[in-house]
C-alpha positions as a printed NumPy array, in Angstrom:
array([[ 25.74 ,   7.329,  -9.725],
       [ 22.215,   7.166,  -8.293],
       [ 23.022,   9.754,  -5.633],
       [ 24.516,  12.083,  -8.239],
       [ 21.351,  11.762, -10.309],
       [ 19.207,  12.614,  -7.273],
       [ 21.386,  15.639,  -6.523],
       [ 21.098,  16.747, -10.141],
       [ 17.312,  16.36 , -10.191],
       [ 17.037,  18.18 ,  -6.865],
       [ 19.183,  21.022,  -8.192],
       [ 17.077,  21.286, -11.357],
       [ 13.892,  21.333,  -9.264],
       [ 15.349,  24.035,  -6.989],
       [ 16.424,  26.238,  -9.901],
       [ 13.035,  25.816, -11.551],
       [ 11.203,  26.724,  -8.331],
       [ 13.268,  29.918,  -7.924],
       [ 12.722,  30.793, -11.57 ],
       [  8.996,  30.094, -11.26 ],
       [  8.584,  32.22 ,  -8.128],
       [ 10.193,  35.133,  -9.974],
       [  7.836,  34.572, -12.904],
       [  4.74 ,  34.197, -10.723],
       [  5.284,  37.173,  -8.421],
       [  7.069,  39.642, -10.698],
       [  6.114,  38.841, -14.295],
       [  2.639,  37.283, -14.459],
       [ -0.046,  40.038, -14.374],
       [ -2.877,  40.234, -11.86 ],
       [ -6.077,  38.441, -12.811],
       [ -8.829,  40.844, -13.857],
       [-11.47 ,  39.697, -11.351],
       [ -9.377,  38.395,  -8.426],
       [ -6.3  ,  40.602,  -8.479],
       [ -3.051,  39.616,  -6.754],
       [ -4.467,  36.686,  -4.743],
       [ -4.933,  34.813,  -8.021],
       [ -1.23 ,  33.913,  -7.851],
       [ -2.002,  31.299,  -5.215],
       [ -3.353,  29.195,  -8.099],
       [  0.216,  28.563,  -9.278],
       [  0.896,  26.539,  -6.131],
       [ -2.629,  25.339,  -5.367],
       [ -3.299,  23.571,  -8.683],
       [  0.151,  21.975,  -9.238],
       [  0.073,  20.574,  -5.692],
       [ -3.274,  18.943,  -6.495],
       [ -1.9  ,  17.534,  -9.754],
       [  1.065,  15.969,  -7.936],
       [ -1.226,  14.506,  -5.26 ],
       [ -3.568,  12.934,  -7.803],
       [ -0.825,  11.589, -10.076],
       [  0.957,  10.048,  -7.112],
       [ -2.306,   8.536,  -5.857],
       [ -2.715,   6.86 ,  -9.243],
       [  0.87 ,   5.544,  -9.188],
       [  0.335,   4.248,  -5.639],
       [ -2.756,   2.382,  -6.799],
       [ -0.902,   0.859,  -9.758],
       [  2.014,  -0.14 ,  -7.503],
       [ -0.423,  -1.725,  -5.044],
       [ -2.127,  -3.765,  -7.767],
       [  1.271,  -4.873,  -9.052],
       [  2.368,  -5.894,  -5.557],
       [ -0.723,  -8.083,  -5.126],
       [  0.01 ,  -9.777,  -8.444],
       [  3.788, -10.166,  -8.248],
       [  4.409, -10.087,  -4.458],
       [  7.566,  -8.041,  -5.037],
       [  8.188,  -5.783,  -2.044],
       [  9.763,  -3.101,  -4.221],
       [  6.229,  -2.29 ,  -5.398],
       [  5.05 ,  -2.097,  -1.809],
       [  7.926,   0.295,  -1.068],
       [  6.942,   2.445,  -4.037],
       [  3.301,   2.548,  -2.936],
       [  4.027,   3.645,   0.629],
       [  6.827,   6.036,  -0.348],
       [  4.787,   7.817,  -2.98 ],
       [  1.788,   8.031,  -0.637],
       [  3.893,   9.622,   2.09 ],
       [  5.202,  12.214,  -0.358],
       [  1.749,  12.833,  -1.853],
       [  0.162,  13.72 ,   1.504],
       [  2.087,  16.999,   2.051],
       [  1.158,  18.111,  -1.464],
       [ -2.474,  17.317,  -0.715],
       [ -2.183,  19.371,   2.473],
       [ -0.664,  22.277,   0.514],
       [ -3.593,  22.122,  -1.886],
       [ -6.131,  22.163,   0.955],
       [ -4.449,  24.987,   2.897],
       [ -3.895,  27.225,  -0.134],
       [ -7.492,  26.538,  -1.182],
       [ -8.728,  27.678,   2.233],
       [ -6.678,  30.885,   2.012],
       [ -7.974,  31.529,  -1.485],
       [-11.568,  30.861,  -0.367],
       [-11.204,  33.292,   2.554],
       [-10.215,  36.109,   0.189],
       [-12.598,  35.349,  -2.69 ],
       [-15.631,  33.771,  -0.975],
       [-15.247,  35.383,   2.448],
       [-15.089,  32.049,   4.32 ],
       [-12.273,  29.631,   5.147],
       [-14.202,  26.535,   4.13 ],
       [-17.362,  25.555,   2.282],
       [-18.641,  22.02 ,   1.835],
       [-18.19 ,  22.286,  -1.901],
       [-18.083,  18.914,  -3.712],
       [-14.459,  19.119,  -4.858],
       [-13.182,  20.537,  -1.561],
       [-15.055,  17.917,   0.437],
       [-13.847,  14.953,  -1.618],
       [-10.29 ,  16.296,  -1.605],
       [-10.411,  16.342,   2.197],
       [-11.902,  12.827,   2.245],
       [ -9.159,  11.571,  -0.09 ],
       [ -6.444,  13.128,   2.053],
       [ -7.869,  11.646,   5.264],
       [ -8.178,   8.198,   3.67 ],
       [ -4.53 ,   8.185,   2.569],
       [ -3.48 ,   9.429,   6.   ],
       [ -5.465,   6.531,   7.456],
       [ -3.658,   4.177,   5.064],
       [ -0.313,   5.206,   6.544],
       [ -1.567,   5.004,  10.134],
       [ -3.137,   1.583,   9.649],
       [ -0.002,   0.324,   7.918],
       [  2.096,   1.064,  10.998],
       [ -0.188,  -1.122,  13.107],
       [  0.794,  -4.314,  11.202],
       [  4.217,  -5.809,  11.95 ],
       [  4.328,  -8.799,   9.611],
       [  5.675,  -7.52 ,   6.235],
       [  3.609,  -9.695,   3.875],
       [  0.341,  -9.047,   5.688],
       [  1.192,  -5.355,   5.97 ],
       [  1.907,  -5.097,   2.252],
       [ -1.23 ,  -7.025,   1.264],
       [ -3.608,  -5.061,   3.514],
       [ -1.977,  -1.747,   2.586],
       [ -2.316,  -2.544,  -1.114],
       [ -6.025,  -3.255,  -0.742],
       [ -6.514,   0.   ,   1.177],
       [ -4.655,   1.988,  -1.478],
       [ -6.766,   0.47 ,  -4.261],
       [-10.019,   1.134,  -2.401],
       [ -8.985,   4.731,  -1.641],
       [ -8.158,   5.758,  -5.21 ],
       [-11.805,   6.08 ,  -6.404],
       [-12.182,   9.032,  -3.996],
       [ -9.434,  10.79 ,  -5.971],
       [-11.304,  10.149,  -9.233],
       [-14.472,  11.606,  -7.698],
       [-12.45 ,  14.643,  -6.544],
       [-11.205,  15.205, -10.09 ],
       [-14.652,  14.855, -11.675],
       [-16.663,  16.576,  -8.913],
       [-16.925,  19.921, -10.709],
       [-18.43 ,  18.147, -13.72 ],
       [-20.777,  15.82 , -11.829],
       [-22.289,  18.329,  -9.362],
       [-23.203,  21.982,  -9.335],
       [-20.289,  23.367,  -7.367],
       [-18.921,  26.613,  -5.998],
       [-15.428,  25.604,  -7.048],
       [-14.399,  27.155, -10.39 ],
       [-14.158,  24.956, -13.451],
       [-10.914,  23.662, -14.984],
       [ -8.526,  26.381, -16.11 ],
       [ -6.103,  24.374, -18.264],
       [ -8.443,  23.535, -21.08 ],
       [-10.326,  25.059, -23.994],
       [-13.864,  26.315, -24.196],
       [-16.065,  25.263, -27.076],
       [-14.87 ,  27.094, -30.154],
       [-11.22 ,  27.005, -29.041],
       [-11.314,  29.945, -26.593],
       [ -8.731,  29.635, -23.803],
       [ -9.782,  29.738, -20.16 ],
       [ -6.394,  31.128, -19.141],
       [ -3.903,  33.591, -20.574],
       [ -1.05 ,  31.665, -22.299],
       [  1.548,  33.357, -20.038],
       [ -0.335,  32.307, -16.912],
       [ -0.845,  28.795, -18.252],
       [  2.876,  28.488, -18.993],
       [  3.786,  29.589, -15.46 ],
       [  1.327,  27.074, -14.018],
       [  2.73 ,  24.187, -16.059],
       [  6.35 ,  25.052, -15.28 ],
       [  5.623,  25.131, -11.569],
       [  3.903,  21.769, -11.864],
       [  7.051,  20.351, -13.495],
       [  9.23 ,  21.782, -10.719],
       [  7.042,  20.371,  -7.944],
       [  6.816,  17.006,  -9.71 ],
       [ 10.622,  16.783,  -9.993],
       [ 11.035,  17.737,  -6.337],
       [  8.444,  15.152,  -5.307],
       [ 10.137,  12.462,  -7.425],
       [ 13.426,  13.08 ,  -5.612],
       [ 11.658,  12.704,  -2.251],
       [ 10.076,   9.43 ,  -3.402],
       [ 13.466,   8.03 ,  -4.443],
       [ 14.895,   8.914,  -1.026],
       [ 11.952,   7.31 ,   0.785],
       [ 12.214,   4.146,  -1.302],
       [ 15.864,   3.823,  -0.322],
       [ 14.867,   4.208,   3.318],
       [ 12.185,   1.524,   2.907],
       [ 14.753,  -0.829,   1.373],
       [ 17.08 ,  -0.345,   4.338],
       [ 14.169,  -0.845,   6.716],
       [ 13.292,  -4.177,   5.08 ],
       [ 16.894,  -5.33 ,   5.392],
       [ 16.94 ,  -4.392,   9.088],
       [ 13.61 ,  -6.155,   9.666],
       [ 15.001,  -9.285,   8.028],
       [ 18.116,  -9.219,  10.192],
       [ 16.003,  -8.659,  13.293],
       [ 13.802, -11.663,  12.502],
       [ 16.879, -13.832,  11.888],
       [ 18.335, -12.734,  15.222],
       [ 15.104, -13.601,  17.034],
       [ 15.052, -17.042,  15.385],
       [ 18.529, -17.909,  16.688]])
């Protein structure tokens, strides 16, 4: 039943992605100032949303693991972090491509860009450091602390364009004072639908990774029992 549900969610995510690509490349009009390259936003922003949401869930799972000492929460934290990293990388790479076309450079040390890179490197370090600890309880406890301490960098990334004068454009899914939209409703709809598709796809990957973590824990337990004999 669980596998069928994963297949169904994966199929829905795939259909949505195909539908969204058609909408983004063939239906949504060019942006007045940026032209065709503006379409990169429809991947760039949703990838960032997935990364940040998953970072928050990883932090919550880590706190819960420290309180309850249930390894399922540790599995969720590491699984969701592993899936979040590629989406963070997609956000960084598409942002660099966008910057090259619009700003004329591949990278600027803009506040949001810089803190996004710092966040990504810290979560990558979390995964690397985790592999260096063999004992499961110690590994889970140290990893949880690292995840909790890393999450504030994600909050700073989100708020950077409000806290500092920045080259990065302001939020596009919001309203100006007086109710004026920052984005055309058709563009905003395409952006939100692609976010839903990427979130569904990412959720399927997390479920698969959690199953792999569960099997790994079982194998580790059997290995320790064999060594004790």
